Every structure is written in structure tokens, then in C-alpha cells.
Tab-separated table of C-alpha atoms in Angstrom:
chain	number	residue	atom	x	y	z
E	18	UNK	CA	25.766	15.744	13.549
E	19	UNK	CA	23.646	15.027	10.490
E	20	UNK	CA	23.757	11.435	9.323
E	21	UNK	CA	24.215	10.520	5.696
E	22	UNK	CA	21.993	7.691	4.552
E	23	UNK	CA	23.795	5.193	2.366
E	24	UNK	CA	22.165	3.604	-0.664
E	25	UNK	CA	20.407	0.397	0.372
E	26	UNK	CA	22.399	-2.812	0.228
E	27	UNK	CA	21.118	-5.652	-1.940
E	28	UNK	CA	18.191	-7.276	-0.226
E	29	UNK	CA	17.612	-4.272	2.033
E	30	UNK	CA	14.907	-1.671	1.729
E	31	UNK	CA	13.364	1.218	3.614
E	32	UNK	CA	10.701	0.215	6.116
E	33	UNK	CA	9.155	3.607	6.743
E	34	UNK	CA	8.243	6.750	4.797
E	35	UNK	CA	11.063	9.078	3.883
E	36	UNK	CA	12.087	11.673	1.321
E	37	UNK	CA	10.476	10.978	-2.041
E	38	UNK	CA	13.005	9.765	-4.593
E	39	UNK	CA	10.807	9.116	-7.618
E	40	UNK	CA	7.309	8.299	-8.753
E	41	UNK	CA	6.592	4.937	-10.343
E	42	UNK	CA	3.537	4.218	-12.459
E	43	UNK	CA	2.612	0.868	-13.915
E	44	UNK	CA	0.799	-2.422	-13.455
E	45	UNK	CA	1.008	-4.625	-10.372
E	46	UNK	CA	2.530	-7.922	-11.523
E	47	UNK	CA	3.052	-9.670	-8.198
E	48	UNK	CA	2.326	-9.147	-4.502
E	49	UNK	CA	4.213	-11.068	-1.825
E	50	UNK	CA	3.370	-9.867	1.668
E	51	UNK	CA	4.266	-6.171	1.753
E	52	UNK	CA	6.345	-6.290	-1.461
E	53	UNK	CA	4.706	-5.240	-4.719
E	54	UNK	CA	6.350	-5.845	-8.087
E	55	UNK	CA	5.234	-3.127	-10.507
E	56	UNK	CA	6.005	-3.150	-14.226
E	57	UNK	CA	6.305	0.413	-15.476
E	58	UNK	CA	5.174	1.627	-18.871
E	59	UNK	CA	8.629	0.962	-20.379
E	60	UNK	CA	8.558	-2.672	-19.229
E	61	UNK	CA	10.954	-2.255	-16.277
E	62	UNK	CA	10.065	-4.083	-13.072
E	63	UNK	CA	10.301	-2.162	-9.815
E	64	UNK	CA	9.884	-3.713	-6.391
E	65	UNK	CA	8.301	-1.467	-3.797
E	66	UNK	CA	7.312	-2.005	-0.208
E	67	UNK	CA	4.202	-0.887	1.639
E	68	UNK	CA	3.684	-0.587	5.376
E	69	UNK	CA	1.795	1.262	8.075
E	70	UNK	CA	3.256	4.568	6.875
E	71	UNK	CA	2.026	4.113	3.296
E	72	UNK	CA	-0.931	6.265	2.296
E	73	UNK	CA	-3.299	4.294	0.086
E	74	UNK	CA	-6.988	4.370	-0.620
E	75	UNK	CA	-7.669	0.664	-0.897
E	76	UNK	CA	-5.882	-2.664	-1.103
E	77	UNK	CA	-4.268	-3.278	-4.484
E	78	UNK	CA	-4.334	-6.534	-6.417
E	79	UNK	CA	-2.396	-8.042	-9.318
E	80	UNK	CA	-3.432	-6.361	-12.565
E	81	UNK	CA	-4.233	-2.982	-10.981
E	82	UNK	CA	-2.652	0.109	-12.473
E	83	UNK	CA	-0.883	2.072	-9.750
E	84	UNK	CA	1.113	5.230	-9.205
E	85	UNK	CA	3.449	5.221	-6.232
E	86	UNK	CA	5.815	7.755	-4.721
E	87	UNK	CA	8.798	5.795	-3.419
E	88	UNK	CA	11.902	6.470	-1.346
E	89	UNK	CA	15.384	5.643	-2.604
E	90	UNK	CA	15.131	2.408	-0.597
E	91	UNK	CA	11.896	1.396	-2.317
E	92	UNK	CA	9.322	2.195	0.378
E	93	UNK	CA	6.042	3.513	-1.001
E	94	UNK	CA	5.142	6.772	0.764
E	95	UNK	CA	1.856	6.625	-1.133
E	96	UNK	CA	0.236	4.328	-3.649
E	97	UNK	CA	-2.930	4.997	-5.609
């Protein structure tokens, strides 16, 4: 039987790559462990999570401009 994935509960997020939900572009405002807060070009803040499954070229730092493909649960499949 196929399983239906529910929307993440508050405080929960995806911990591995999955189907791409949207692409986020913006500036890294904060990094806490594996959680990046990115402010998009409209001023909205998006929290995304990186892990072993995330494809990225090099470590990001606050102030970097990034583009990330994220899952519905906020896991970054890729970040550049």
C-alpha cells in the first residue's frame, strides 16, 4: 500500500532528501547546526535543513546568497 506523507507538524522537518517542493533563493541570515535561515528576495524568512543527503559545493556562511531546492518538510536536496 502506498503511504501518504502528511504535512510536517510544527517543529518537525524532513531529515533526508525527498521530492522537490520548491526552490528558495536568498541570503543566509542565520546558521544553527544544520538549520539555515534564508531570507528570500521578498523579505520572507525560510528555515531549511541540510544533512548528509544535501548536495552542496562548499560550506555556506551568513551573508552568502544561496539557491536551494527543498522538500515540503524543509530539507535542502541541494544548496548552491
